[in-house]
mmCIF file of C-alpha atoms in Angstrom:
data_model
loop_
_atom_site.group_PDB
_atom_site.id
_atom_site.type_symbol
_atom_site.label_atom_id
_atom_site.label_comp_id
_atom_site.label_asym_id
_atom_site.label_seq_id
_atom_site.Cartn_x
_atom_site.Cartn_y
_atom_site.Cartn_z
ATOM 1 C CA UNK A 713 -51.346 -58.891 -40.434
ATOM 2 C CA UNK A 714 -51.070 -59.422 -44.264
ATOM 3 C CA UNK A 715 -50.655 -63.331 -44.655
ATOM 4 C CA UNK A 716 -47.408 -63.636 -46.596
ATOM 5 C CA UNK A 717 -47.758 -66.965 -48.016
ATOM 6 C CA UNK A 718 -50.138 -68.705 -50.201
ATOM 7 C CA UNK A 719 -50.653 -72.147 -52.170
ATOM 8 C CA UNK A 720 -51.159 -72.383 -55.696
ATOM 9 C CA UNK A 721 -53.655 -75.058 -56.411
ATOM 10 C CA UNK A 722 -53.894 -75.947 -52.759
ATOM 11 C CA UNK A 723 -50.626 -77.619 -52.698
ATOM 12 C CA UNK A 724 -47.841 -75.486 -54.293
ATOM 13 C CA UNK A 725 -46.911 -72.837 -51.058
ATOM 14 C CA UNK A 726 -45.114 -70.044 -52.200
ATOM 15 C CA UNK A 727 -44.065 -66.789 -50.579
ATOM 16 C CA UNK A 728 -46.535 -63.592 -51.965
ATOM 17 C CA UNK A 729 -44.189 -61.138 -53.241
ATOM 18 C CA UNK A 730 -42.554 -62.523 -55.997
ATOM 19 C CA UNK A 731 -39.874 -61.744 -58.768
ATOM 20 C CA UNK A 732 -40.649 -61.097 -62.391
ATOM 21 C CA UNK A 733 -37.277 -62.148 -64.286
ATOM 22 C CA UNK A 734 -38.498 -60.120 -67.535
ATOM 23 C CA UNK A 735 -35.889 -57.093 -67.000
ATOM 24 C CA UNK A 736 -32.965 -58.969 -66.781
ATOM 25 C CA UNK A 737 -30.605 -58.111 -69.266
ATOM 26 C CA UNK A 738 -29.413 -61.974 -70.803
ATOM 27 C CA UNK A 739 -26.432 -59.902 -72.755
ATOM 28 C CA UNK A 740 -23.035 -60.635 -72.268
ATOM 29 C CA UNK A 741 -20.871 -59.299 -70.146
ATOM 30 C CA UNK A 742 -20.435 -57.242 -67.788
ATOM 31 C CA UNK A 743 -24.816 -56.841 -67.632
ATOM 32 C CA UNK A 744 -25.122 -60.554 -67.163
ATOM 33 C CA UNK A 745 -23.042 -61.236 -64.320
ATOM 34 C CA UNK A 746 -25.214 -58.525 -62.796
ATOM 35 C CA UNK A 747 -28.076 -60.206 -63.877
ATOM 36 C CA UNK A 748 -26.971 -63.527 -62.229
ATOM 37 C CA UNK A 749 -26.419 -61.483 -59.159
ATOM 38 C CA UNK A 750 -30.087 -59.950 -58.839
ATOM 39 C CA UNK A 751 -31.496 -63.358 -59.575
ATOM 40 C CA UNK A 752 -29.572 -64.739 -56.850
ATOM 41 C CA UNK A 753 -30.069 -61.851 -54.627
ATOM 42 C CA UNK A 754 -33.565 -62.570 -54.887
ATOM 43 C CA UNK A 755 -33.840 -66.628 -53.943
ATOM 44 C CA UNK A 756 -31.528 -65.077 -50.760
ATOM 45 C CA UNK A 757 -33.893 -62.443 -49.487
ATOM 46 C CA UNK A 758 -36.587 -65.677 -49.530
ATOM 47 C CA UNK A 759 -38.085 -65.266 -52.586
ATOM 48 C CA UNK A 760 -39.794 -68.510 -53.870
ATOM 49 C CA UNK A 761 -41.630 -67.513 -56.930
ATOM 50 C CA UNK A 762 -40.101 -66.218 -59.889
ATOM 51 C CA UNK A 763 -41.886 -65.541 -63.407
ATOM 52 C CA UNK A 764 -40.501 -65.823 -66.932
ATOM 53 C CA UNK A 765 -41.836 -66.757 -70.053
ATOM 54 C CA UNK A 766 -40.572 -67.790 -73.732
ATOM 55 C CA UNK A 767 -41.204 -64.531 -75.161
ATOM 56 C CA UNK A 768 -37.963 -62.887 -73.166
ATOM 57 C CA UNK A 769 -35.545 -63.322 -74.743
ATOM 58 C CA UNK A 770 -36.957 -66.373 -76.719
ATOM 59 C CA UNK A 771 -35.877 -68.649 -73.975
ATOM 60 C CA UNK A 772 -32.717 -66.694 -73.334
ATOM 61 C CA UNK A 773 -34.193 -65.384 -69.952
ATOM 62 C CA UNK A 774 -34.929 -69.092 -68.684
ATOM 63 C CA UNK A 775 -31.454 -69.792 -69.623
ATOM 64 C CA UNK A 776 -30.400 -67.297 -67.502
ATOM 65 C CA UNK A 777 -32.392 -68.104 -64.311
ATOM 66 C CA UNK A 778 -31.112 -72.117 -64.833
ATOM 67 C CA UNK A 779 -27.588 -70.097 -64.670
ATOM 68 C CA UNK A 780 -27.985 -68.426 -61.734
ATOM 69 C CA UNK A 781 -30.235 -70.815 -59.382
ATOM 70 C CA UNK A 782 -29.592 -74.168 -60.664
ATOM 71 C CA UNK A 783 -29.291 -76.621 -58.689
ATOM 72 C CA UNK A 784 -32.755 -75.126 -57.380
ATOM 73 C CA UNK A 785 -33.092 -74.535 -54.034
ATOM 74 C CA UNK A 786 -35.772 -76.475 -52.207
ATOM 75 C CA UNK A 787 -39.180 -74.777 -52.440
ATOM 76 C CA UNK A 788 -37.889 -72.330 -55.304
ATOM 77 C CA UNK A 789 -41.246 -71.875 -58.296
ATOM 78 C CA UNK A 790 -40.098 -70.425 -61.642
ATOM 79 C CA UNK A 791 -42.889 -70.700 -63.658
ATOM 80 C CA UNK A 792 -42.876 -69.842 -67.067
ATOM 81 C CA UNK A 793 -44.650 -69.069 -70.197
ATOM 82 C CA UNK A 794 -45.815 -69.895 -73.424
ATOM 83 C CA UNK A 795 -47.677 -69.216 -76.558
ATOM 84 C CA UNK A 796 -46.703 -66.269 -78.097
ATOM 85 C CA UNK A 797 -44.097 -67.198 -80.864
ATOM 86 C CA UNK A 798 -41.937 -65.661 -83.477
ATOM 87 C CA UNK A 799 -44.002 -66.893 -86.233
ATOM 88 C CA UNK A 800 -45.840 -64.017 -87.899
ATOM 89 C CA UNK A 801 -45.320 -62.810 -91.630
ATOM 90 C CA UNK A 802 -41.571 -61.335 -91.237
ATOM 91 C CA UNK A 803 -40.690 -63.178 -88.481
ATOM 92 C CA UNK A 804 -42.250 -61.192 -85.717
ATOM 93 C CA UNK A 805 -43.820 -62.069 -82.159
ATOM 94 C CA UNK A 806 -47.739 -63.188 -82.316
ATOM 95 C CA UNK A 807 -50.211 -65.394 -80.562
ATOM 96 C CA UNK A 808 -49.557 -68.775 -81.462
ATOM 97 C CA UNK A 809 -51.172 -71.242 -79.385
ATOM 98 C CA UNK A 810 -51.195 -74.274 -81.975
ATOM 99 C CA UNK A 811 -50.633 -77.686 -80.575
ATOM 100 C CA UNK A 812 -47.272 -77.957 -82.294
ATOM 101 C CA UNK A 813 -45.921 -74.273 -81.010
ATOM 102 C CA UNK A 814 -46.471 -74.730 -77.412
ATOM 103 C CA UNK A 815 -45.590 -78.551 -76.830
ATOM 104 C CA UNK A 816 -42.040 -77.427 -78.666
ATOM 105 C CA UNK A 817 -41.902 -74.246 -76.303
ATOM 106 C CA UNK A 818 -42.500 -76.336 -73.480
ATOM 107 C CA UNK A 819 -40.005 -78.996 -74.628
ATOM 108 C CA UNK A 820 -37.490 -76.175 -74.851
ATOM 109 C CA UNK A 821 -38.087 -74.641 -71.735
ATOM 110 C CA UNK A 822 -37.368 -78.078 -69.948
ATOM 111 C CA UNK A 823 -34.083 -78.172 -71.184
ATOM 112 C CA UNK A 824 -33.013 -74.350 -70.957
ATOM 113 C CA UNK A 825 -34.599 -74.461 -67.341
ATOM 114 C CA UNK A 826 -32.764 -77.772 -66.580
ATOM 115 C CA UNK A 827 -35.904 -79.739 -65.152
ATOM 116 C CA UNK A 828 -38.036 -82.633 -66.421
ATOM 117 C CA UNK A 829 -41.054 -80.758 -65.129
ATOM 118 C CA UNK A 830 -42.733 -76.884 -65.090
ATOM 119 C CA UNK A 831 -44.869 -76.680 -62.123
ATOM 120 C CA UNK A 832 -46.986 -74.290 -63.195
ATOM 121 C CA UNK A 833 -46.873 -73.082 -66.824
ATOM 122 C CA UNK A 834 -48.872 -70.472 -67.709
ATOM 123 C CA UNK A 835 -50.590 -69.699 -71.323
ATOM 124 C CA UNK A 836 -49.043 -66.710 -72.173
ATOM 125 C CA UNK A 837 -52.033 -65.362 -74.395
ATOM 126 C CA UNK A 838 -54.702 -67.035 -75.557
ATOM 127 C CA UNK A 839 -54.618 -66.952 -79.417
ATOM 128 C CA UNK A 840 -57.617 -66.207 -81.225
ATOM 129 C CA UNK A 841 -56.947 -67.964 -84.492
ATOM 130 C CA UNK A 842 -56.546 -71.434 -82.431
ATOM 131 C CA UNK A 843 -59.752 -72.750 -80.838
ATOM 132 C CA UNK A 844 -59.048 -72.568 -76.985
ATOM 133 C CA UNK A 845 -59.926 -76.192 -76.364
ATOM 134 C CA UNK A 846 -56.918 -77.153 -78.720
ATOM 135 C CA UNK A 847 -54.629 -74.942 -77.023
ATOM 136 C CA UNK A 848 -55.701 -75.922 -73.080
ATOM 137 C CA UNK A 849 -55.821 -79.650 -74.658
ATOM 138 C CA UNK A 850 -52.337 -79.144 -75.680
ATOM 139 C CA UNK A 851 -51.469 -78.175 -71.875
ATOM 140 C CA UNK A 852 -53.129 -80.879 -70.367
ATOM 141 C CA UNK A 853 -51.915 -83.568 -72.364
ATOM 142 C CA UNK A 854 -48.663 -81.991 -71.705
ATOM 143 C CA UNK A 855 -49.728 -82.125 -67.984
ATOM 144 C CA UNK A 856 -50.806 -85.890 -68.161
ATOM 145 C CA UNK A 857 -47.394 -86.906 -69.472
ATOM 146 C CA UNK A 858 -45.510 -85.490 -66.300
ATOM 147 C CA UNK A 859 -43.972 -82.720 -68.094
ATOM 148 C CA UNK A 860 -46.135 -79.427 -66.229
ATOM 149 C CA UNK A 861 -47.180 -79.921 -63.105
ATOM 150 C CA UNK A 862 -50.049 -76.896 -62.986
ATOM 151 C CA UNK A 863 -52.059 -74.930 -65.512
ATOM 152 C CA UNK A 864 -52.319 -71.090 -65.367
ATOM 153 C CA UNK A 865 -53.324 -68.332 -68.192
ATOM 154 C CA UNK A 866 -52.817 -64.510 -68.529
ATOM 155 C CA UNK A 867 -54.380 -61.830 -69.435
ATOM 156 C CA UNK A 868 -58.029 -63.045 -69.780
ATOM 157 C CA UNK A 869 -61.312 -61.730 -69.088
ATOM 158 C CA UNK A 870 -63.907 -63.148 -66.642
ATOM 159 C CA UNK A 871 -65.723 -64.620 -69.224
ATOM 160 C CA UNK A 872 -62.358 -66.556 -70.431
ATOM 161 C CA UNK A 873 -61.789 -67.371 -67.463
ATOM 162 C CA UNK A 874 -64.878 -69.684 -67.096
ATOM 163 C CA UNK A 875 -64.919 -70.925 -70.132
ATOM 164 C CA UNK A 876 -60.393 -72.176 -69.839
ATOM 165 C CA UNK A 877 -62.189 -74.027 -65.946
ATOM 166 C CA UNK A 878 -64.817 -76.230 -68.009
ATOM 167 C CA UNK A 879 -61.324 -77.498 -70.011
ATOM 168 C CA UNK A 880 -58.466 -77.673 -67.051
ATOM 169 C CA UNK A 881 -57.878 -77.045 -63.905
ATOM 170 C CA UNK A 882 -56.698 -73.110 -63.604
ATOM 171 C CA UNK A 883 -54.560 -72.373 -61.125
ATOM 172 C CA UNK A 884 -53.521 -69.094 -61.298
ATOM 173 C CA UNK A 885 -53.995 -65.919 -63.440
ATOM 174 C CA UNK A 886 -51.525 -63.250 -64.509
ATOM 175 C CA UNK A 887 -53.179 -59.742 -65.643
ATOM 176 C CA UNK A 888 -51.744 -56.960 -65.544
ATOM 177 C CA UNK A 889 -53.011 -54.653 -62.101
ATOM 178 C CA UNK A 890 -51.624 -52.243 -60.296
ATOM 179 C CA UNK A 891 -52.878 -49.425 -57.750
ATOM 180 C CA UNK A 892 -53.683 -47.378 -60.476
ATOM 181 C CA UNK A 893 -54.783 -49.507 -63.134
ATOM 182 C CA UNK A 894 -57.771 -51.724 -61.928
ATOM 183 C CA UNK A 895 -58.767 -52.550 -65.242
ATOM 184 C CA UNK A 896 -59.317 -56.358 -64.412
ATOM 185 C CA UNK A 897 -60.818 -55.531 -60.640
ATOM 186 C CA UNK A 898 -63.564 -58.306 -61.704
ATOM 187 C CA UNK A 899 -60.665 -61.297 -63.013
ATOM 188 C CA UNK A 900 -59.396 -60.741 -59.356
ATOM 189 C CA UNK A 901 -62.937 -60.950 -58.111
ATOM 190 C CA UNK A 902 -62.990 -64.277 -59.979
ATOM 191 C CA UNK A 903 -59.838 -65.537 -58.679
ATOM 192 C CA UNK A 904 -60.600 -64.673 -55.059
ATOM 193 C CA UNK A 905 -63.977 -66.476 -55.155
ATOM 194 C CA UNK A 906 -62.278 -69.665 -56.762
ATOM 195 C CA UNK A 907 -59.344 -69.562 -54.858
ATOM 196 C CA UNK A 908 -57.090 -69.193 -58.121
ATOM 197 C CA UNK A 909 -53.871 -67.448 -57.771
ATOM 198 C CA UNK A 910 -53.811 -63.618 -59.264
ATOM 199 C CA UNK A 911 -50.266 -62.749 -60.646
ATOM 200 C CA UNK A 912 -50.736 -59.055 -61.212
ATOM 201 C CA UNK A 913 -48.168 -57.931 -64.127
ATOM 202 C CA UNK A 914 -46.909 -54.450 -64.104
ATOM 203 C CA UNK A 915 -47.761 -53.876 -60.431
ATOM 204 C CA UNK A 916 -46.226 -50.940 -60.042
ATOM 205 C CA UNK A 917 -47.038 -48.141 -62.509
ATOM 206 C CA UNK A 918 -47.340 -44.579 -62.611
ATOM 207 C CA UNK A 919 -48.706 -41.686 -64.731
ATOM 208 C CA UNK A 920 -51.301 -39.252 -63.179
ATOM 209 C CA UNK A 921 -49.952 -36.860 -60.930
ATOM 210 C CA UNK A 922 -52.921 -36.123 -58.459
ATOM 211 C CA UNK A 923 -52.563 -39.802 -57.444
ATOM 212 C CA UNK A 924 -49.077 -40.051 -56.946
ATOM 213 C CA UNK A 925 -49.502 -37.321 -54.651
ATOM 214 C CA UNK A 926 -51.563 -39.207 -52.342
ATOM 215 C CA UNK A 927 -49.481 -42.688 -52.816
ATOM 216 C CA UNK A 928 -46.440 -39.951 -51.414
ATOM 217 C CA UNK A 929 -47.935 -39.035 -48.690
ATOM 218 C CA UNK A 930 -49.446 -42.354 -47.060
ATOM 219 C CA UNK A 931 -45.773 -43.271 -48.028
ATOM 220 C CA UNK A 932 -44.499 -40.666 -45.961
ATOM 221 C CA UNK A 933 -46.401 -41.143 -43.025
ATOM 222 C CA UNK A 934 -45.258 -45.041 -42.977
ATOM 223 C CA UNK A 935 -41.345 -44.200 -43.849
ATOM 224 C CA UNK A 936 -41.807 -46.306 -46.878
ATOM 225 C CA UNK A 937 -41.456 -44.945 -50.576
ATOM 226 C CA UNK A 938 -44.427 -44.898 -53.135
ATOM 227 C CA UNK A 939 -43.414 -48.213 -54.514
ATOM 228 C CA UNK A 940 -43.253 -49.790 -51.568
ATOM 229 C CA UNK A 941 -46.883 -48.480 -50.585
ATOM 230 C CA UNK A 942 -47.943 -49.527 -54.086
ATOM 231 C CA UNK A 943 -46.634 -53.080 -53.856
ATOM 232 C CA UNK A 944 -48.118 -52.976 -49.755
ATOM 233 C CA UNK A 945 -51.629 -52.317 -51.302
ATOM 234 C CA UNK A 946 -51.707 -54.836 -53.977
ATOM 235 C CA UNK A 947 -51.250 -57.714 -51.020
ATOM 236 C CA UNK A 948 -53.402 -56.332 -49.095
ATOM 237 C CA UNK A 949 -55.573 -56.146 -51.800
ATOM 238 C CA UNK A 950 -56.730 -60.173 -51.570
ATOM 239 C CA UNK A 951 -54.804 -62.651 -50.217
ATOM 240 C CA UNK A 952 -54.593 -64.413 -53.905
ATOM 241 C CA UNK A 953 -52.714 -61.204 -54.927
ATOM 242 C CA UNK A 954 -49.057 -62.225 -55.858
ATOM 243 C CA UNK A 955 -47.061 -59.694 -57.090
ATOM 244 C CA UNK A 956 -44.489 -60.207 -59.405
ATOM 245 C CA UNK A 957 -42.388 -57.129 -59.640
ATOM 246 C CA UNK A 958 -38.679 -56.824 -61.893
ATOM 247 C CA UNK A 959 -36.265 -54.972 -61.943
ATOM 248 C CA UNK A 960 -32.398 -55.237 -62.706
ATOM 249 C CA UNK A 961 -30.956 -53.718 -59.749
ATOM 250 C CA UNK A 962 -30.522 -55.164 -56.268
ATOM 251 C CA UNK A 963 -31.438 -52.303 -54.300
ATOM 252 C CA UNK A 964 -34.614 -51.888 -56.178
ATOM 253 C CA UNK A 965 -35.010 -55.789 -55.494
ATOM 254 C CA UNK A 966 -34.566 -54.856 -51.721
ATOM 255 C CA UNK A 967 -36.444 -51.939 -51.590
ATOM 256 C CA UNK A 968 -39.633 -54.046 -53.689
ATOM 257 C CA UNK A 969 -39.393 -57.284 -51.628
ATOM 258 C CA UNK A 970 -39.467 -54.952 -47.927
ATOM 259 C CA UNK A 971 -43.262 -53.827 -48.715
ATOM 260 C CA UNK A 972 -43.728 -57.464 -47.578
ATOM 261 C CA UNK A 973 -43.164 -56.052 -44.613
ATOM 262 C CA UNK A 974 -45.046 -52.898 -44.658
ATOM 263 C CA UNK A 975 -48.507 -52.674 -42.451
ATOM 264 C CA UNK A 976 -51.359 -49.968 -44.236
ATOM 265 C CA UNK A 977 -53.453 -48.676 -41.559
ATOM 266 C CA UNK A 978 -57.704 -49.290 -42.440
ATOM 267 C CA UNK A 979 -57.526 -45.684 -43.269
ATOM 268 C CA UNK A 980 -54.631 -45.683 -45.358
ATOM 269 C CA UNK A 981 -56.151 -48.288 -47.413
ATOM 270 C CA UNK A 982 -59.510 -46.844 -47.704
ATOM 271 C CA UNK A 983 -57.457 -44.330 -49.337
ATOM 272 C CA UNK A 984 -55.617 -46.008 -51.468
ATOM 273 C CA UNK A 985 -58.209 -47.883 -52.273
ATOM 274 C CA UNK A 986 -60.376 -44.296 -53.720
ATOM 275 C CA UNK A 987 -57.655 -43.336 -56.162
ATOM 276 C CA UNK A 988 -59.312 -43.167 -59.786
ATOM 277 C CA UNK A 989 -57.924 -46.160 -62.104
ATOM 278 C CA UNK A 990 -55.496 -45.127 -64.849
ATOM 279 C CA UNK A 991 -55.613 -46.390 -68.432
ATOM 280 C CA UNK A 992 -52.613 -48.418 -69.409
ATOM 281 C CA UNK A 993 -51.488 -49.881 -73.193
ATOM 282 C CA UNK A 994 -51.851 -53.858 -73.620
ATOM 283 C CA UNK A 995 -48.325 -54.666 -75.076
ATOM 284 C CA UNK A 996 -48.192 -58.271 -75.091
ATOM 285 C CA UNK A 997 -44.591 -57.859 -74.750
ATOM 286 C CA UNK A 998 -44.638 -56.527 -71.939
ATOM 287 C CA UNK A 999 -45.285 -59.394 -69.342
#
């Protein structure tokens, strides 16, 4: 049996299958009351860890998860993001890891998250034109002050991996991985040797036909759908896999958060497992 819990850092236990909050619509009504619902809905069906980040919504999407769940519920994680900022030539989204740009973003998600600490704040990108020991600096004087709690990064290679762990402590990781997209098969090698916590963004994807096929049918013989066998694999995958999948509708929350449930037979797996990786775009917008 799949273990269904794990602890980020050692100490920080959270439930595996998460919630990414990045599809929630923060417009007004009537899509934000059903926002507030799913959000809800989620911390009901014993969800524990939910992602967001600065760049939805510029802050409006933590604003909306402080709506819904605070007070917090004992136990609840949302972790959040920053690091990419509206601060290119017109005004658009870039990289921005300078001191100055993340210590405000952090300030701000404090107060639109209502809390006087982020347990685990991830860097949303690392940003080229910044040297990285300015940027991780940043985040750990930001962690000796008492205001984060836990250091994490996203999409990185191996190689940035190693060098972020001779700066902080890195707790977790959030790439984007799916069934079908094993682009950064060695970062979760990584993580699983050090223990660090793999966040896999866009965990369910599709887009090559042959291999859908085959996710249908193991899906069929387990009375699951395709997602559900998708999300199944990815924790059985390593037991630092936590998946973060979004959506905006509670009975796609429902159906995502039963593959916790779901059991994939050794063959089944070793299936899975041989279906050819498919190439996928690297939008930093898009987790």
């Amino acid at each position: 049996m799949t273990s269904t819990t794990f602890r980020i850092g050692g100490d920080l236990a959270v439930r595996r299958l998460g919630f990414g909050a990045m599809h929630l619509p923060t417009e007004p009504e009537p899509d934000r009351e059903n926002a507030l619902a799913v959000a809800r809905r989620a911390v009901e069906l014993g969800v524990t860890l939910i992602d967001t980040a600065h760049l939805y919504g510029e802050g409006a999407n933590e604003e909306l998860l402080a709506e819904a769940l605070h007070p917090y519920p004992e136990g609840l994680l949302i972790t959040t993001k920053v690091g990419v900022a509206r601060t290119g030539p017109g005004g658009e989204w870039k990289f921005d890891g300078r001191p100055g740009i993340l210590r405000d973003q952090v300030e701000q998600a404090l107060r639109r998250l209502r809390v006087e600490r982020i347990e685990l704040l991830q860097l949303h990108r690392i940003d080229p034109d910044t040297p990285l020991a300015d940027q991780l600096g940043t985040l750990r004087e930001l962690q000796t002050e008492g205001l984060v709690g836990r250091i994490g990064l996203s999409e990185v290679t191996v190689a940035e991996l190693a060098e972020a762990r001779e700066i902080v402590d890195v707790v977790s990781v959030q790439n984007r991985y799916n069934l079908l997209d094993r682009e950064h098969e060695p970062v979760l090698a990584a993580c699983a040797a050090a223990g660090i916590a793999f966040l896999p963004w866009r965990p369910v994807a599709w887009g090559k036909t042959g291999a859908e096929a085959e996710i249908a049918a193991v899906a069929a013989e387990l009375g699951a759908t395709p997602t559900q066998v998708a999300l199944a694999w990815l924790l059985d995958r390593a037991p630092v896999v936590l998946p973060i999948p979004g959506t905006a509708r509670i009975e796609h929350l429902e159906e995502n958060l039963a593959a916790a449930a779901l059991d994939l037979t050794p063959a089944q797996r070793d299936r899975l497992d041989g279906l050819a990786e498919a190439g996928s775009d690297n939008d930093p917008g898009q987790a």
